[in-house]
Coordinates of C-alpha atoms in Angstrom, one line a residue:
M261 CA -41.4 3.9 40.2
P262 CA -37.6 4.5 40.6
R263 CA -35.8 3.3 43.9
P264 CA -36.5 5.8 46.7
I265 CA -32.9 7.3 46.8
L266 CA -32.0 10.7 45.8
A267 CA -29.0 13.1 46.1
T268 CA -29.7 16.7 46.5
I269 CA -27.2 19.6 45.8
H270 CA -27.8 22.7 47.9
Q271 CA -27.0 25.7 45.9
Q272 CA -27.6 28.2 48.7
A273 CA -25.2 26.3 50.9
L274 CA -22.5 26.5 48.3
R275 CA -23.1 30.2 48.2
H276 CA -22.9 30.4 52.0
N277 CA -19.7 28.4 52.2
L278 CA -18.1 30.4 49.4
A279 CA -19.0 33.7 51.3
R280 CA -17.5 32.1 54.6
V281 CA -14.1 31.3 53.1
R282 CA -14.0 34.9 51.6
R283 CA -14.7 36.2 55.1
A284 CA -11.5 34.3 56.2
A285 CA -9.4 35.9 53.6
P286 CA -11.1 39.2 52.8
D287 CA -8.2 40.7 50.8
A288 CA -7.6 37.6 48.6
K289 CA -9.3 36.6 45.4
V290 CA -10.9 33.0 45.4
W291 CA -10.6 30.1 43.2
A292 CA -13.7 27.9 43.3
V293 CA -12.1 24.5 43.0
V294 CA -14.3 22.3 40.8
K295 CA -11.9 19.4 40.1
A296 CA -13.4 15.8 40.1
N297 CA -16.6 17.0 38.6
A298 CA -17.0 19.6 41.4
Y299 CA -16.2 17.0 44.2
G300 CA -18.9 14.7 42.8
H301 CA -21.6 17.5 42.9
G302 CA -21.5 18.1 39.2
I303 CA -20.1 21.1 37.6
E304 CA -23.2 22.1 35.8
R305 CA -25.1 21.9 39.2
V306 CA -22.8 24.1 41.2
F307 CA -21.8 26.6 38.5
D308 CA -24.5 29.3 39.3
A309 CA -23.9 29.0 43.0
L310 CA -20.1 29.5 42.6
R311 CA -19.9 32.0 39.9
G312 CA -19.3 34.6 42.5
A313 CA -15.8 33.3 42.8
D314 CA -12.9 35.2 41.0
G315 CA -12.0 32.0 39.1
F316 CA -12.4 28.3 38.7
A317 CA -9.6 25.9 39.3
L318 CA -9.7 22.2 38.0
L319 CA -7.7 19.5 36.5
D320 CA -8.4 18.6 33.0
L321 CA -9.3 20.3 29.7
H322 CA -12.6 18.7 29.4
E323 CA -13.7 20.3 32.6
A324 CA -12.2 23.5 31.5
Q325 CA -14.3 23.4 28.4
R326 CA -17.6 22.6 30.3
V327 CA -17.0 25.8 32.5
R328 CA -16.5 27.9 29.4
D329 CA -19.6 26.4 27.8
L330 CA -21.5 27.5 30.8
G331 CA -20.6 31.1 29.9
W332 CA -17.7 31.8 32.2
R333 CA -15.3 34.2 30.8
G334 CA -13.1 34.8 33.8
P335 CA -9.9 32.9 34.9
I336 CA -9.7 29.2 34.8
L337 CA -6.7 27.6 36.2
L338 CA -5.4 24.0 35.4
L339 CA -4.0 22.8 38.7
E340 CA -1.7 20.2 37.3
G341 CA -0.9 22.0 34.3
V342 CA -0.6 20.5 30.8
F343 CA 0.1 16.8 30.0
E344 CA 1.3 17.0 26.4
P345 CA 2.3 19.9 23.9
R346 CA -1.1 20.0 22.2
D347 CA -2.9 20.9 25.4
L348 CA -1.3 24.2 25.1
E349 CA -3.2 24.9 21.9
L350 CA -6.5 24.5 23.9
C351 CA -5.1 26.6 26.7
S352 CA -4.5 29.3 24.0
R353 CA -7.9 28.9 22.6
L354 CA -9.8 28.8 25.9
E355 CA -7.5 31.3 27.6
L356 CA -6.7 29.0 30.4
W357 CA -4.0 29.7 33.0
H358 CA -1.9 26.8 34.0
T359 CA 0.5 25.5 36.5
I360 CA 4.1 24.7 35.7
H361 CA 5.6 22.2 38.0
C362 CA 8.5 20.5 36.0
D363 CA 11.0 21.2 33.4
E364 CA 9.0 19.3 30.8
Q365 CA 6.3 21.7 31.0
I366 CA 8.7 24.7 30.5
D367 CA 10.0 22.7 27.5
M368 CA 6.5 22.4 26.1
L369 CA 5.8 26.0 26.5
A370 CA 9.1 27.2 25.0
A371 CA 8.2 25.2 21.9
H372 CA 4.6 26.4 21.7
K373 CA 3.8 28.7 18.9
T374 CA 1.3 31.3 20.1
L375 CA 0.4 34.9 19.5
K376 CA -0.8 35.4 23.0
S377 CA 1.3 34.8 26.0
H378 CA 0.1 32.5 28.9
R379 CA -0.5 33.3 32.5
V380 CA 1.4 30.6 34.5
F381 CA 1.6 29.5 38.0
L382 CA 5.1 28.3 39.0
K383 CA 4.8 25.7 41.7
M384 CA 7.3 25.1 44.4
N385 CA 7.5 21.6 46.2
S386 CA 8.0 23.2 49.7
G387 CA 7.6 19.9 51.5
M388 CA 4.4 18.1 50.2
N389 CA 6.6 16.2 47.7
R390 CA 4.0 15.6 45.1
L391 CA 4.4 18.3 42.4
G392 CA 6.7 21.4 42.1
F393 CA 10.3 22.4 41.7
A394 CA 12.5 21.9 44.8
P395 CA 13.4 25.0 46.6
D396 CA 17.0 24.9 45.3
R397 CA 15.7 24.7 41.7
Y398 CA 12.9 27.1 41.9
R399 CA 14.6 30.5 41.1
A400 CA 16.2 28.9 38.0
A401 CA 12.8 27.7 36.8
W402 CA 11.4 31.2 37.4
T403 CA 14.3 32.8 35.5
R404 CA 13.8 30.5 32.6
L405 CA 10.1 31.1 32.5
N406 CA 10.5 34.8 32.8
A407 CA 12.6 34.8 29.7
L408 CA 10.1 33.1 27.5
P409 CA 7.9 35.2 25.2
Q410 CA 5.3 32.6 25.6
A411 CA 4.9 33.4 29.4
D412 CA 3.2 36.4 30.6
E413 CA 2.7 37.1 34.4
I414 CA 4.2 34.4 36.7
T415 CA 2.2 33.6 39.9
L416 CA 4.1 31.9 42.7
M417 CA 2.6 28.8 44.0
T418 CA 2.9 26.0 46.6
H419 CA 0.6 23.5 48.5
F420 CA 0.6 22.8 52.3
S421 CA 0.7 19.1 53.4
D422 CA -0.2 19.7 57.1
A423 CA -2.4 22.9 57.3
D424 CA -5.1 20.7 58.8
G425 CA -3.0 19.3 61.6
A426 CA -0.5 20.1 64.4
R427 CA 2.5 20.3 62.3
G428 CA 1.0 23.2 60.6
I429 CA 2.5 25.3 57.7
A430 CA 5.5 27.1 59.2
H431 CA 8.2 24.7 57.9
Q432 CA 6.8 25.0 54.3
L433 CA 6.2 28.7 54.5
R434 CA 9.8 29.2 55.6
A435 CA 11.1 27.1 52.6
F436 CA 8.9 29.1 50.3
E437 CA 9.9 32.5 51.6
A438 CA 13.6 31.8 51.7
V439 CA 13.5 31.4 47.9
A440 CA 10.5 33.2 46.5
G441 CA 10.3 36.0 49.1
D442 CA 11.7 38.7 46.8
L443 CA 10.3 37.5 43.5
P444 CA 7.7 39.6 41.9
G445 CA 4.2 38.3 41.2
E446 CA 1.1 37.3 43.0
R447 CA 1.0 34.2 45.3
T448 CA -1.3 31.4 45.8
L449 CA -0.7 29.3 48.9
S450 CA -3.8 28.5 50.9
N451 CA -6.1 25.6 50.6
S452 CA -9.3 25.2 52.7
A453 CA -7.4 24.3 55.8
A454 CA -4.9 27.0 55.6
T455 CA -7.6 29.5 54.8
L456 CA -9.5 28.6 57.8
R457 CA -6.9 27.6 60.3
H458 CA -4.2 30.2 59.3
A459 CA -6.3 33.2 58.5
G460 CA -3.5 35.7 58.7
L461 CA -1.5 34.2 55.9
Q462 CA -1.1 36.5 53.0
S463 CA -2.2 34.8 49.7
D464 CA -3.4 36.8 46.7
W465 CA -5.4 33.9 45.6
I466 CA -6.9 31.2 47.9
R467 CA -7.9 27.7 46.7
P468 CA -10.7 26.5 48.9
G469 CA -11.9 23.1 48.0
I470 CA -13.5 20.8 50.4
A471 CA -14.8 23.7 52.8
V472 CA -16.8 25.0 49.8
Y473 CA -18.6 21.7 49.7
G474 CA -19.5 21.7 53.4
S475 CA -16.9 19.4 54.8
A476 CA -14.6 20.5 57.6
P477 CA -10.9 20.3 56.5
D478 CA -9.7 19.3 60.0
F479 CA -12.4 16.9 61.1
P480 CA -12.6 15.5 63.8
E481 CA -10.7 18.3 65.6
H482 CA -13.4 20.8 64.3
D483 CA -16.8 20.1 62.6
I484 CA -18.7 22.1 60.1
A485 CA -20.6 24.0 62.8
H486 CA -17.3 25.2 64.2
W487 CA -16.4 26.6 60.8
E488 CA -19.9 27.9 60.1
L489 CA -20.1 25.6 56.9
E490 CA -23.3 24.0 55.6
P491 CA -23.7 20.7 53.9
T492 CA -24.0 20.9 50.2
M493 CA -24.9 17.4 49.3
T494 CA -27.7 15.3 50.9
L495 CA -28.1 11.6 50.3
A496 CA -31.5 10.5 51.2
S497 CA -33.6 7.3 50.9
R498 CA -36.5 5.7 52.6
L499 CA -37.3 2.6 54.6
L500 CA -38.2 -0.5 52.5
A501 CA -39.1 -2.8 55.3
V502 CA -39.3 -3.1 59.1
Q503 CA -38.2 -6.2 60.9
R504 CA -38.6 -7.0 64.6
L505 CA -35.8 -9.0 66.0
Q506 CA -35.6 -11.3 69.0
P507 CA -32.6 -11.8 71.2
G508 CA -30.0 -13.8 69.2
D509 CA -31.3 -12.7 65.8
T510 CA -28.6 -11.4 63.4
V511 CA -28.6 -8.8 60.6
G512 CA -27.1 -9.0 57.1
Y513 CA -24.2 -10.9 55.5
G514 CA -21.7 -12.3 58.0
S515 CA -24.1 -11.9 60.9
S516 CA -22.0 -9.1 62.2
F517 CA -24.8 -7.7 64.4
T518 CA -26.5 -9.9 66.9
A519 CA -29.5 -8.5 68.9
D520 CA -29.0 -8.7 72.6
G521 CA -32.7 -8.0 73.3
P522 CA -35.9 -7.2 71.2
I523 CA -35.1 -4.6 68.6
T524 CA -36.9 -3.2 65.6
I525 CA -34.8 -2.4 62.6
G526 CA -35.5 -0.7 59.3
V527 CA -34.1 -1.7 55.9
V528 CA -33.0 1.2 53.8
A529 CA -32.8 1.4 50.0
C530 CA -29.1 2.3 49.9
G531 CA -25.9 0.3 49.6
Y532 CA -22.3 0.4 48.5
A533 CA -23.4 0.4 44.8
D534 CA -25.0 3.8 45.4
G535 CA -21.7 5.1 46.8
Y536 CA -22.3 4.5 50.5
P537 CA -19.0 3.2 52.1
R538 CA -19.2 -0.7 52.7
H539 CA -16.7 -0.2 55.6
C540 CA -19.2 1.6 57.7
S541 CA -20.0 -0.7 60.6
T542 CA -22.6 -0.9 63.4
G543 CA -22.8 2.5 65.0
T544 CA -22.3 4.7 62.0
P545 CA -24.8 7.7 62.5
V546 CA -27.9 7.8 60.3
L547 CA -31.0 10.1 60.5
V548 CA -34.5 8.5 60.3
E549 CA -37.3 11.1 60.2
G550 CA -34.6 13.5 61.3
V551 CA -33.8 11.5 64.5
R552 CA -30.3 10.3 64.9
T553 CA -29.8 6.6 65.1
R554 CA -27.2 4.1 64.0
L555 CA -26.5 1.7 61.3
V556 CA -26.6 -2.1 62.3
G557 CA -24.9 -4.9 60.5
R558 CA -23.1 -5.0 57.2
V559 CA -23.7 -2.7 54.3
S560 CA -24.9 -4.6 51.2
M561 CA -24.8 -3.7 47.6
D562 CA -28.4 -2.1 47.5
M563 CA -29.5 -2.1 51.1
L564 CA -28.5 -1.4 54.8
A565 CA -30.1 -1.6 58.1
V566 CA -30.7 0.9 60.9
D567 CA -31.7 0.7 64.5
L568 CA -35.3 2.1 64.9
T569 CA -35.1 2.2 68.7
P570 CA -34.9 5.9 68.9
V571 CA -37.6 6.5 66.3
P572 CA -40.4 3.9 67.1
Q573 CA -42.9 5.7 64.8
A574 CA -40.8 4.8 61.7
R575 CA -42.5 2.7 59.2
F576 CA -42.4 1.6 55.5
G577 CA -41.5 4.8 53.5
S578 CA -40.0 6.9 56.3
E579 CA -37.3 9.3 55.3
V580 CA -33.6 8.3 55.9
T581 CA -30.9 10.8 55.7
L582 CA -27.4 9.1 55.0
W583 CA -25.7 12.4 55.1
G584 CA -26.6 16.0 54.6
R585 CA -29.8 17.7 55.7
A586 CA -33.1 16.1 56.5
S587 CA -36.4 17.6 55.3
G588 CA -37.0 18.8 58.9
G589 CA -33.6 20.6 59.1
A590 CA -31.6 18.2 61.2
V591 CA -28.0 17.8 59.8
L592 CA -25.8 14.8 59.6
A593 CA -22.4 16.0 58.4
I594 CA -20.8 13.8 55.7
D595 CA -17.6 13.9 57.8
E596 CA -19.1 11.9 60.5
V597 CA -20.1 9.0 58.1
A598 CA -16.6 9.2 56.3
Y599 CA -15.0 9.0 59.8
A600 CA -16.9 5.9 60.5
A601 CA -15.7 4.4 57.3
G602 CA -12.0 5.4 58.0
T603 CA -12.0 7.9 55.1
L604 CA -12.8 11.6 54.4
G605 CA -15.8 13.5 53.2
Y606 CA -14.0 14.0 49.9
E607 CA -14.1 10.3 49.0
L608 CA -17.8 10.0 49.7
M609 CA -18.8 13.0 47.7
C610 CA -16.7 11.8 44.7
A611 CA -17.9 8.2 45.2
L612 CA -21.7 9.0 44.7
A613 CA -22.6 6.5 42.0
P614 CA -24.1 7.4 38.7
R615 CA -27.3 5.3 39.3
V616 CA -28.3 7.7 42.1
P617 CA -30.7 10.4 40.7
T618 CA -29.5 14.0 41.5
Q619 CA -31.5 17.1 41.8
V620 CA -30.6 20.7 42.6
D621 CA -32.8 22.5 45.2

């Protein structure tokens, strides 16, 4: 028998979350962002649930080929554009739209021999300081692109650094509008946080990523219940053993947990080799038989321990939900586990280990 650990991808939750972000921007078209193998969920596992989107956005050509192989004939956007000239040949063949964020990419497109012009997304660096043309160079880049026969329609694009926090988007939006306000073409501005927190923002295309996968983009200020999102990935396992400790007994490597009284713990078939974060410490929430309890001691490669005090009926084989939805319906948001590890739900989704079997419900 295989180890009793299983990841489940919830297609109905994906559909629900996609509909939720649509309601936040009812006049916009929606990119379903499936980069990083659909945030660790698997492109093939999420495709049917997300094909109600207007397009798929991703990073690399291999992922684009996979989406086309699944039968998608609509728009596909390369969020970072091309990396070398020959990539443009595949863009032509697969009819990919692609981002232009630097002079080198314009140079490559200018030299590209094609019978069919490309739909491009010209990115402004309005303050994120990753990719894009600085505001004072943006119009020149647009003018150069607009003169190329290889370029068809130009969509105007930027990315917000603080849509999930107090600083907000106003400073970047001002920088964008000051330069691009009178340029023709559609716009794509809003990520998950901007879509949910700044719902009045006019964006012809929205780019929701993490919200579609059931994680709150501004946790802990707001959780998924606040945004009416549902978990799309459940990581579940079972108890391998039950241990009864006496005062002074310790748990796991480094003896980081010491019992201050009699306590029963359960040993779970899950560890950092499965993608559960090693940095989670005593107190990290866990569900046992749908009852909320806590992790105790240090996470090992293949096992971790949980406090069974709130669930005294637990025994060998009892269900443990590390994140997601328990079989009885109780929910432990991935954000809570990530927060305990000092990281984000994004990382936990993407870090799910290949050795964990995965099913689609």
